Every structure is written in C-alpha cells, then in structure tokens.
mmCIF file of C-alpha atoms in Angstrom:
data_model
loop_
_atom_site.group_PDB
_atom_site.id
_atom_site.type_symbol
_atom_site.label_atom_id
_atom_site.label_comp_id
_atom_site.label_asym_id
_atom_site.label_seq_id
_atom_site.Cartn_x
_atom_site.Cartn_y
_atom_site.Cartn_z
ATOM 1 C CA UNK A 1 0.000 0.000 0.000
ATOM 2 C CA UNK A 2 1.107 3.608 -0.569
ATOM 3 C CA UNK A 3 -0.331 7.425 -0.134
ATOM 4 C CA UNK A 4 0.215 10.296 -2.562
ATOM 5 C CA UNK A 5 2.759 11.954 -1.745
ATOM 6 C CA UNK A 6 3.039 15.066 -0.093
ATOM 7 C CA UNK A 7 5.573 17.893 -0.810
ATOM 8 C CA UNK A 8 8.821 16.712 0.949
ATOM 9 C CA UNK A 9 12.024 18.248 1.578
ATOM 10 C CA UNK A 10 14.053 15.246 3.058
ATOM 11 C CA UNK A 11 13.351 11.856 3.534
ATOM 12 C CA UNK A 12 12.662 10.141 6.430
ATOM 13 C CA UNK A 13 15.100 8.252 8.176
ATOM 14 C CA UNK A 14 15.835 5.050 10.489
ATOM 15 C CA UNK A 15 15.385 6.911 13.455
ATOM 16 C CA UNK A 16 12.044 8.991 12.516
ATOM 17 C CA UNK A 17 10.580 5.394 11.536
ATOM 18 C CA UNK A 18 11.095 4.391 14.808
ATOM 19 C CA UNK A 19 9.761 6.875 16.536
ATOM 20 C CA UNK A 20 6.050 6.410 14.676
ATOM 21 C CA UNK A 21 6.200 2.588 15.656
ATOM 22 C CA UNK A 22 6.689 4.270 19.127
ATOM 23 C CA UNK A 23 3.983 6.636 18.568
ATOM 24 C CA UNK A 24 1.216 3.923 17.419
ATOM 25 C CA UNK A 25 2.629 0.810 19.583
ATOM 26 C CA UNK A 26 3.859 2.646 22.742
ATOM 27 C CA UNK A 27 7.097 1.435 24.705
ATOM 28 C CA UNK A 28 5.070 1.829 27.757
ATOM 29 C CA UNK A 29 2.558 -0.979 26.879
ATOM 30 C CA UNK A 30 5.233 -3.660 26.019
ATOM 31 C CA UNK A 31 5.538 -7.106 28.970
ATOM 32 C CA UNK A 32 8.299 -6.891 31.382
ATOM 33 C CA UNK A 33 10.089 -9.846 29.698
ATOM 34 C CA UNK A 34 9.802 -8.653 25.775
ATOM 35 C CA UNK A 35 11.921 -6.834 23.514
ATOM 36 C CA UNK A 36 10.717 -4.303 20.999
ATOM 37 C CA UNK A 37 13.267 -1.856 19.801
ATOM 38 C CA UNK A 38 15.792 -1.094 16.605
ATOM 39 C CA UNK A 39 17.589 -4.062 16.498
ATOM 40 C CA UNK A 40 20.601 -2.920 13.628
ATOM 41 C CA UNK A 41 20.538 -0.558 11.536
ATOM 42 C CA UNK A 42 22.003 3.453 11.236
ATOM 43 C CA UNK A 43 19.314 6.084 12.820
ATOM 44 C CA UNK A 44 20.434 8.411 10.368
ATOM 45 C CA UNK A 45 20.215 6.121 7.369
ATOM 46 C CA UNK A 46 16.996 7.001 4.615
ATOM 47 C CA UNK A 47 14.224 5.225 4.846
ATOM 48 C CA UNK A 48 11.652 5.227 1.626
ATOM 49 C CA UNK A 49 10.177 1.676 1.973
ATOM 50 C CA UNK A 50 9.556 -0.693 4.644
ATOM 51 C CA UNK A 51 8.704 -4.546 4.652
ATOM 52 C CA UNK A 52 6.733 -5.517 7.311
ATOM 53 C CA UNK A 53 6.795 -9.533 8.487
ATOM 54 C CA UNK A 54 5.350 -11.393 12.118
ATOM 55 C CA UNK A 55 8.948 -13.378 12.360
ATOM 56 C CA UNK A 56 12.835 -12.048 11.193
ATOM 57 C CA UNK A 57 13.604 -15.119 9.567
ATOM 58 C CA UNK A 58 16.343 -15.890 6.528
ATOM 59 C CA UNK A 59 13.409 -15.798 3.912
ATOM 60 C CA UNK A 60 12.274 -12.594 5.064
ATOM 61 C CA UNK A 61 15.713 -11.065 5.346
ATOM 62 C CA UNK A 62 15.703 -12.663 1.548
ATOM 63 C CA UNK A 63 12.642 -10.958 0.721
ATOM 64 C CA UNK A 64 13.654 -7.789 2.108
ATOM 65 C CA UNK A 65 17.057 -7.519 0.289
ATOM 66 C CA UNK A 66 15.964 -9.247 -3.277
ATOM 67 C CA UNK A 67 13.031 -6.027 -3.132
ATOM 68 C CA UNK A 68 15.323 -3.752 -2.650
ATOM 69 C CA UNK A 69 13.738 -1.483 1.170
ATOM 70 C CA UNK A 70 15.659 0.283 3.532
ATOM 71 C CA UNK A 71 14.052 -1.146 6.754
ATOM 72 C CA UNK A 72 12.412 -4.700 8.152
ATOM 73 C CA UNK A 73 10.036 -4.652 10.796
ATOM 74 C CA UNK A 74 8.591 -7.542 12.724
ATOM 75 C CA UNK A 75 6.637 -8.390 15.005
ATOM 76 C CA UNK A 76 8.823 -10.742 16.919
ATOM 77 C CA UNK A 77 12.499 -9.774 18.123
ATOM 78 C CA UNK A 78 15.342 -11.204 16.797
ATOM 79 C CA UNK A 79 16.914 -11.600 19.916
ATOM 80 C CA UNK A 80 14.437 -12.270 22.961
ATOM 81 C CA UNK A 81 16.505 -13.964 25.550
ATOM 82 C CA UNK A 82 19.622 -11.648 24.939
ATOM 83 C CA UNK A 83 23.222 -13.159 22.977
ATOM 84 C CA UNK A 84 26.619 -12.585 23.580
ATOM 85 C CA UNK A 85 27.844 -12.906 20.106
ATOM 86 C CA UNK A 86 26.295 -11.940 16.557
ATOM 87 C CA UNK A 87 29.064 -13.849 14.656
ATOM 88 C CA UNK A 88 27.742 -15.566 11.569
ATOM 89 C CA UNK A 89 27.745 -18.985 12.893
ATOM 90 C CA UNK A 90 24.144 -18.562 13.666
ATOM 91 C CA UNK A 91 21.228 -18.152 11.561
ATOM 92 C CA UNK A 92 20.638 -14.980 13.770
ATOM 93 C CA UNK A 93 23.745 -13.769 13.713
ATOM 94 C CA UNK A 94 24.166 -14.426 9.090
ATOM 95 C CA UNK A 95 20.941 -12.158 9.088
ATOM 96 C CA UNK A 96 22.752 -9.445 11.167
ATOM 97 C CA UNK A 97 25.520 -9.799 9.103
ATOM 98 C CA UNK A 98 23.416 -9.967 5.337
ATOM 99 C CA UNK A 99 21.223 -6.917 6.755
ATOM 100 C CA UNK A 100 24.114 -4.269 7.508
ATOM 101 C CA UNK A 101 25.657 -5.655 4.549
ATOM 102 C CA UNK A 102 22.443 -4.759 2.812
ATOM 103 C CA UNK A 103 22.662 -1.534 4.628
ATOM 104 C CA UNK A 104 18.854 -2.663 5.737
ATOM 105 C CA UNK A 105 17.840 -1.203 8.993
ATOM 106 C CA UNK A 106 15.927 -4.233 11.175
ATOM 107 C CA UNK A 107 13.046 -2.754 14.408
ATOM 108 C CA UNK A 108 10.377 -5.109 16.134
ATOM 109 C CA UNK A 109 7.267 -4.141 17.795
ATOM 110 C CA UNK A 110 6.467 -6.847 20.168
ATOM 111 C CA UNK A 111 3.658 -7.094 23.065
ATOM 112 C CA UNK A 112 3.535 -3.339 22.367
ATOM 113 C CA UNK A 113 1.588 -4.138 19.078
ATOM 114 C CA UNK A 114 -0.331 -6.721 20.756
ATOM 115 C CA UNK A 115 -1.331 -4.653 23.237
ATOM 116 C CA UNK A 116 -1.986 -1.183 21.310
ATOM 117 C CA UNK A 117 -5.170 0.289 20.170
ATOM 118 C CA UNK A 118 -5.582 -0.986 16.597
ATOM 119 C CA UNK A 119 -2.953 -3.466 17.246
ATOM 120 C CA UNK A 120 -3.154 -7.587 16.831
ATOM 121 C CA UNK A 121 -5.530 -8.084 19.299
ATOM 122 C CA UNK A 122 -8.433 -5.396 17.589
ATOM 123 C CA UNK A 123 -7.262 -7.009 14.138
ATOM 124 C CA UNK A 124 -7.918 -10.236 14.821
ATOM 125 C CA UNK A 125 -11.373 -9.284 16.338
ATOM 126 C CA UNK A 126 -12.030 -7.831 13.593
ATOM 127 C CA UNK A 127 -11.234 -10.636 11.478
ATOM 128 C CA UNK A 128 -13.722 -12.888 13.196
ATOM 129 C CA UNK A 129 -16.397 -10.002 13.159
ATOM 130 C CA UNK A 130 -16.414 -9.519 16.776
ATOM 131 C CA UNK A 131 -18.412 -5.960 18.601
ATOM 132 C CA UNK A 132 -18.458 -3.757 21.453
ATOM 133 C CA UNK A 133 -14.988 -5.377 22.291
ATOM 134 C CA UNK A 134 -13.724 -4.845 25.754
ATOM 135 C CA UNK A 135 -9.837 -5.909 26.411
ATOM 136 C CA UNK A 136 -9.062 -9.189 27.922
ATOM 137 C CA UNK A 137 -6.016 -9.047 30.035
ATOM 138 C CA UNK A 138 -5.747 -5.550 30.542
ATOM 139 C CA UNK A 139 -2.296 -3.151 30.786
ATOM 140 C CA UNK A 140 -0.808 -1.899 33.762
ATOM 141 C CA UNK A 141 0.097 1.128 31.812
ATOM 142 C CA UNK A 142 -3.408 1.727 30.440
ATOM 143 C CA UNK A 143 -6.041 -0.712 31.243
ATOM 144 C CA UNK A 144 -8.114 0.495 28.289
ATOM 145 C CA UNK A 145 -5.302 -0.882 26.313
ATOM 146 C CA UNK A 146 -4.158 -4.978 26.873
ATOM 147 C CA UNK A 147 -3.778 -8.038 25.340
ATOM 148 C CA UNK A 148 -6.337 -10.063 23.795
ATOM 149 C CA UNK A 149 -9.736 -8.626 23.407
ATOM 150 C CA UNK A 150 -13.532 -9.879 24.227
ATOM 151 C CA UNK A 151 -16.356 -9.135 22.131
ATOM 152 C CA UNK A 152 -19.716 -10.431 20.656
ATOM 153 C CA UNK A 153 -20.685 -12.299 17.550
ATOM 154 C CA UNK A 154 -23.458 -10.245 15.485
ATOM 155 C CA UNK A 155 -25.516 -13.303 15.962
ATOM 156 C CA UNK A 156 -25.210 -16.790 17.890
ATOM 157 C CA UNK A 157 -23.809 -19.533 15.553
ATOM 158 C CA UNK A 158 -22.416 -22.882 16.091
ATOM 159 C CA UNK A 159 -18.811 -23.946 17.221
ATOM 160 C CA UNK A 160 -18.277 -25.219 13.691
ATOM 161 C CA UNK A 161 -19.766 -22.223 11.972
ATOM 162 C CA UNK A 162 -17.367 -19.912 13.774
ATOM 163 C CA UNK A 163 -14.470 -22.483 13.296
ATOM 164 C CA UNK A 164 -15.258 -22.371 9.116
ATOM 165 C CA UNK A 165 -15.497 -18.208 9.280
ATOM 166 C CA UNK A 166 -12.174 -18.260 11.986
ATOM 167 C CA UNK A 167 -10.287 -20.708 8.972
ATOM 168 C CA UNK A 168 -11.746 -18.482 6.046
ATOM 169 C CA UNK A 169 -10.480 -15.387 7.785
ATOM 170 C CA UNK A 170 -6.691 -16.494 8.894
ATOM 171 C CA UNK A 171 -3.879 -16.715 6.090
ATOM 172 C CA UNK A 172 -3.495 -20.191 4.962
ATOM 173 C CA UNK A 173 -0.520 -22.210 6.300
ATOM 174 C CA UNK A 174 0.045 -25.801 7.076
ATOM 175 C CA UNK A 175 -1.235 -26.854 10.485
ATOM 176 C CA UNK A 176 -4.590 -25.096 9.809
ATOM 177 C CA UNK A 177 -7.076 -25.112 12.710
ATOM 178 C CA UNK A 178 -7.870 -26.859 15.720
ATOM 179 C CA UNK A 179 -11.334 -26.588 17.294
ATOM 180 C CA UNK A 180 -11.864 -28.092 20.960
ATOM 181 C CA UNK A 181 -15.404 -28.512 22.087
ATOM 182 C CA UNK A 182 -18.776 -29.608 20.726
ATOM 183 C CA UNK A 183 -19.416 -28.607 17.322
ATOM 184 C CA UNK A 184 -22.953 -28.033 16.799
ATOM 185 C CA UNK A 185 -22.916 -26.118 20.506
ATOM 186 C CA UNK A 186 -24.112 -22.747 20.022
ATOM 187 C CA UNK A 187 -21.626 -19.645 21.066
ATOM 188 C CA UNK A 188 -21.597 -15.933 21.003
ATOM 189 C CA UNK A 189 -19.208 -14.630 23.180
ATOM 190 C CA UNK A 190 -16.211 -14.975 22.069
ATOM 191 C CA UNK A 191 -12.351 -14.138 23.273
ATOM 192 C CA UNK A 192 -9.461 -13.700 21.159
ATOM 193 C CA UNK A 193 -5.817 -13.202 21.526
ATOM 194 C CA UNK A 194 -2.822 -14.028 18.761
ATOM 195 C CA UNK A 195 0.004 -15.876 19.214
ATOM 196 C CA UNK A 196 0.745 -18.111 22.675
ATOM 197 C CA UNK A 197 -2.491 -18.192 24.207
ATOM 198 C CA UNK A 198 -1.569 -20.617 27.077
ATOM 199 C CA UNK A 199 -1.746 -18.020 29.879
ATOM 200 C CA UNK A 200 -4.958 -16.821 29.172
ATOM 201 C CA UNK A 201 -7.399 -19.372 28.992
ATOM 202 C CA UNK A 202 -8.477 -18.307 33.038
ATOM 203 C CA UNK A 203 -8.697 -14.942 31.906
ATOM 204 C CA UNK A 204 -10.724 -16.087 28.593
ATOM 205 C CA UNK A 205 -13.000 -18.239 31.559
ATOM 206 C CA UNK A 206 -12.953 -15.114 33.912
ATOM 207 C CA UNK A 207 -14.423 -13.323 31.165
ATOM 208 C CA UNK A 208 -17.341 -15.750 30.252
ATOM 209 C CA UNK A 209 -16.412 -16.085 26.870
ATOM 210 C CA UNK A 210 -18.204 -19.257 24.952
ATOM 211 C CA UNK A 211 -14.718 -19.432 22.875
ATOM 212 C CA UNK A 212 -11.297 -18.468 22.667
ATOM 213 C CA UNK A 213 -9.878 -18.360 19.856
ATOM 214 C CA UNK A 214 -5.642 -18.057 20.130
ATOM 215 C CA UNK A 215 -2.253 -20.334 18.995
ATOM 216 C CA UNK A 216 0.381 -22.779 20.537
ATOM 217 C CA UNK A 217 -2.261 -23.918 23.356
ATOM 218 C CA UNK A 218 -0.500 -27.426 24.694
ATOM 219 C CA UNK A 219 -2.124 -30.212 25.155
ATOM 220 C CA UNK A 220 -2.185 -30.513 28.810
ATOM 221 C CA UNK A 221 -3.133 -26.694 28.981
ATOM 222 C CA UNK A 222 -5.596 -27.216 26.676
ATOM 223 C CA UNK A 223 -7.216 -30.885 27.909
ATOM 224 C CA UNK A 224 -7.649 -29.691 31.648
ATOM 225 C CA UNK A 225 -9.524 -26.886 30.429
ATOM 226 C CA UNK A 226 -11.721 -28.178 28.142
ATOM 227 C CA UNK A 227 -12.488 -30.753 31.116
ATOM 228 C CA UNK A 228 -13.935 -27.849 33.059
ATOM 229 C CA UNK A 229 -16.490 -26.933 30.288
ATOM 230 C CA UNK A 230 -16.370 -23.835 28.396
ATOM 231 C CA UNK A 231 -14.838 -21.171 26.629
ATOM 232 C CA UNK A 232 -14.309 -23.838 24.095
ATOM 233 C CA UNK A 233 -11.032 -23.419 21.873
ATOM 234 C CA UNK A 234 -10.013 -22.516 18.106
ATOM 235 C CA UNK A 235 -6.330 -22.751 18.079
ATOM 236 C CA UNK A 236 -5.110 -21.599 14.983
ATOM 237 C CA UNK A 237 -1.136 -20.780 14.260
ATOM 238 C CA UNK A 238 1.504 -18.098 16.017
ATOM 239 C CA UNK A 239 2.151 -16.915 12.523
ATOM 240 C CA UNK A 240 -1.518 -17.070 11.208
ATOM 241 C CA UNK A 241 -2.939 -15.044 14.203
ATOM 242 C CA UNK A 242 -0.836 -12.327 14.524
ATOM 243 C CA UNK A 243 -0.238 -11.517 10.638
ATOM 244 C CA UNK A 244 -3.655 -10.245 10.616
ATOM 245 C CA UNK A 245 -2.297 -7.247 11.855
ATOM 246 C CA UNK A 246 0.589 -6.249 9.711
ATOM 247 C CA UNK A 247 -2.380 -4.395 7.346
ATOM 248 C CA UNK A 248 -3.226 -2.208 9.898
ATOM 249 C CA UNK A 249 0.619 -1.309 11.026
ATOM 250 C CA UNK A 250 1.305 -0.760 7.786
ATOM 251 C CA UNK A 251 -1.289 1.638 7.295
ATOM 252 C CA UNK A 252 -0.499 3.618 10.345
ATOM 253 C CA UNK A 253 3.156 3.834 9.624
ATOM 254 C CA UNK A 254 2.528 5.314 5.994
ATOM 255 C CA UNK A 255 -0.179 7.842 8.077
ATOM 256 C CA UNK A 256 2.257 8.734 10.514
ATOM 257 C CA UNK A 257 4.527 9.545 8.000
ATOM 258 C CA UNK A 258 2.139 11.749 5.841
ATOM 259 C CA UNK A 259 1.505 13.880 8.791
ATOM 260 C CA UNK A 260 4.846 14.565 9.129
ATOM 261 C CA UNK A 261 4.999 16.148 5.343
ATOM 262 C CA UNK A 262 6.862 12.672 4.586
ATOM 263 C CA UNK A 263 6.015 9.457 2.374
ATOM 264 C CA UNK A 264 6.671 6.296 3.262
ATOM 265 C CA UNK A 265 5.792 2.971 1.121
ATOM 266 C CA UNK A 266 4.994 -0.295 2.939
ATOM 267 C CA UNK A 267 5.113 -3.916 1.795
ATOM 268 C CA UNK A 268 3.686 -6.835 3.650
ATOM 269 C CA UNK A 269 5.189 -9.973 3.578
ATOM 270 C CA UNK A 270 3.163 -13.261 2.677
ATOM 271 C CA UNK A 271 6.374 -15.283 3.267
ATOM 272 C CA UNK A 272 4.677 -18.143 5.771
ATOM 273 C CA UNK A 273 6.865 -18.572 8.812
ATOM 274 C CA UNK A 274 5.067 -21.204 10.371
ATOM 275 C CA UNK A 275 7.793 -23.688 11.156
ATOM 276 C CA UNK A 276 5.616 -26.503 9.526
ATOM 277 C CA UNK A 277 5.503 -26.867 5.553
ATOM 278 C CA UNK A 278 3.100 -30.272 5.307
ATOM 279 C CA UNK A 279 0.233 -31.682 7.446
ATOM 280 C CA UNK A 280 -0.449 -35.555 6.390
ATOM 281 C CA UNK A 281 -3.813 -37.216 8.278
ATOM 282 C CA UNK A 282 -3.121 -39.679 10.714
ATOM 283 C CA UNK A 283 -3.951 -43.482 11.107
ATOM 284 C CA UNK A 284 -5.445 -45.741 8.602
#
C-alpha cells in the first residue's frame, strides 16, 4: 500500500521510523520480559520503503534484500533472551551480518503491538467479526489498552460455523485449525488473543467467553480446560494469528509519515513462517 505523496524536503530516516512505531505501539505498553526496539541498523540512514513480516527469519531477510527497502520490521524480536555474540555462525547472527551488509535497517514491535489500540488483538477481532470489544487481560500502563480482546458475535452460531469463518479469515498455512469442544454447541461470546495463548485461557473463563480463539495452546493446557467446560477453543497458528495485523501497522506507519509532510511505502510480507511446511492425516 502507498499514499500520494506530499511535498517533501528530506526523507525520512531510520530513526524517525522508529519513533512512529513508538507513537502507534507505545514502549510503555510492552511485557516486562519482551523486547521491541531497533535491532541494527544506522538512525540516520533514509528510509523510503519498509517490509513488514510477524517473524525475522532468513526468507524474510531474503525478501527484504531481493526487493530492494531500507528497513524490516517484525513483530517478533530477533533476539528475545539476549546473545553474547552476533558472529555468523548462527542463523541470527548471518541475518545481522546480510542486513548491515544490505545496509537494511531491522526494528520489532512486540507485546507493544499486541497490546496497542488498533494493534493484533483489535485485528484479529475484527477478522472474526467480533463488537463492542472490551480488552481481555488488561495493561498496567493503560487498562483500556491490553492483550487479547472480548467481544460479541453479530448473531449466535455454532462452534463449527465460527471455526469455518475463523479458517476463512486467517492466512493459509500448514497446520490449519484446531477446534476443541462440541461442534454443533451454540456460542456468542467470544475471546481472542494471537500468538501463545496458554496463559490466558483463566482470563478467557474469567471473562465468560463461549470461545477463545488463540495459537500454541499445549495439550495438557488445553485438555484440563476443556475438562472444566467452556470457553471452548479454536487454536489456529503463532504466525496465522498475529499476521492479521501487519495491514493495519502498515497503514499507520505510511499515516504517521504523511503527517509529518513525509512518504513512506509499505510492503507486507506473505512469506509463511510457520515452522511446519506439510500436514499428512493420521492413522489408517
């Protein structure tokens, strides 16, 4: 996507990028354990075109440098537990290495884009067609503002009927979707939350939401709930569930930039980073 652009006089650059992912997903709202920040990259280097992508993978860093932008960002980190080395005996540390190379500047916005207004969480409500959202696991910085969000279906509809408009709405990747509960039950409260999802299934309870709809839920997690009744689950992919809301950063960065006299061009990746490339049905 693109705007017309305005009357410039410079460029923007590295560092004014990053400061309009800090404007629309605020440092404030990010979890004490994440990282979301400019990973490489020269502040003062021009910036005309971004890539956006959920994961900082070789095929994105690929994609990035075979289109030719100035800047990658992701939703994930490169680096969330920290590294003492960035030597290119890694697959981490060969994309550091290919992207200064590249002279390609590389930022993340975390659990500050999950949690921020317009983020993930209202993007994948959206995507299900979810109303008068509230937020499920609230901030500590802004309890308006959280993870995961609550909301009601237009109309009551069966487990499966969500299930086939939740699959219709995701990208398409391997695994697909799990559903977890009785089909034909009827729901209309429904929670949602992309990504890991294992931490709020009390909340999603708490809440009195007939579903929750999330990623990566275990199957210990996700058996000893179930045996408790509902919300029942839809556990689509980490990938799936929080590239629904690339669109909408996209679309914020390029405004952020326009009011700042400034255009900037943004290009969302469909590279599937979904570690798993073939589902086969089991048993005879």
């Amino acid at each position: 996507m693109s705007t017309t652009a305005p009357s410039e006089s410079a460029p923007l650059t590295v560092a004014a990028v990053v400061e309009i992912l800090r404007q629309v997903a605020p440092p404030e709202l990010a979890e004490p354990w994440d990282s979301n920040q400019l990973i490489c990259g020269d502040p003062a280097d021009v910036v005309h075109t971004v890539l956006l992508a959920v994961d900082p993978l070789p095929a994105v860093i690929d994609e990035a440098i075979s289109t030719g932008v100035e800047m990658v960002i992701t939703h994930h980190p490169l680096f969330l537990r920290g590294t003492d080395h960035v030597s290119a005996t890694t697959a981490k540390g060969r994309s550091v290495h290919r992207l200064i190379r590249a002279g390609i500047a590389l930022a993340n916005a975390h659990t500050t884009w999950d949690c921020a207004a317009g983020g993930n969480a209202d993007a994948l409500a959206a995507a299900v067609g979810l109303t008068s959202t509230t937020v499920l696991s609230p901030s500590s910085a802004d309890p308006s503002l959280g993870i995961g969000r609550v909301g009601h279906l237009p109309q009551p509809m069966t487990l499966r009927a969500l299930a086939e408009r939740v699959a219709t709405a995701l990208p398409d990747s391997a695994p697909g979707l799990l559903v977890g509960g009785d089909p034909e039950a009827e729901v209309s409260f429904v929670a949602v939350s992309g990504g890991s999802g294992d931490s709020l299934l009390d909340a999603a309870r708490q809440a009195g939401a007939d579903v929750f709809l999330t990623a990566d839920l275990r199957h210990h997690p996700a058996t000893d709930h179930l045996a408790d009744g509902r919300p029942y689950l839809l556990c689509g992919t980490h990938w799936a569930t929080e590239w629904l809301g690339l669109d909408a950063l996209a679309a914020r960065l390029e405004a952020g930039a326009a009011q700042r006299g400034r255009t900037l061009t943004t290009r969302v990746s469909t590279v599937v980073t979904d570690p798993w490339t073939l589902r086969l049905s089991t048993g005879s």
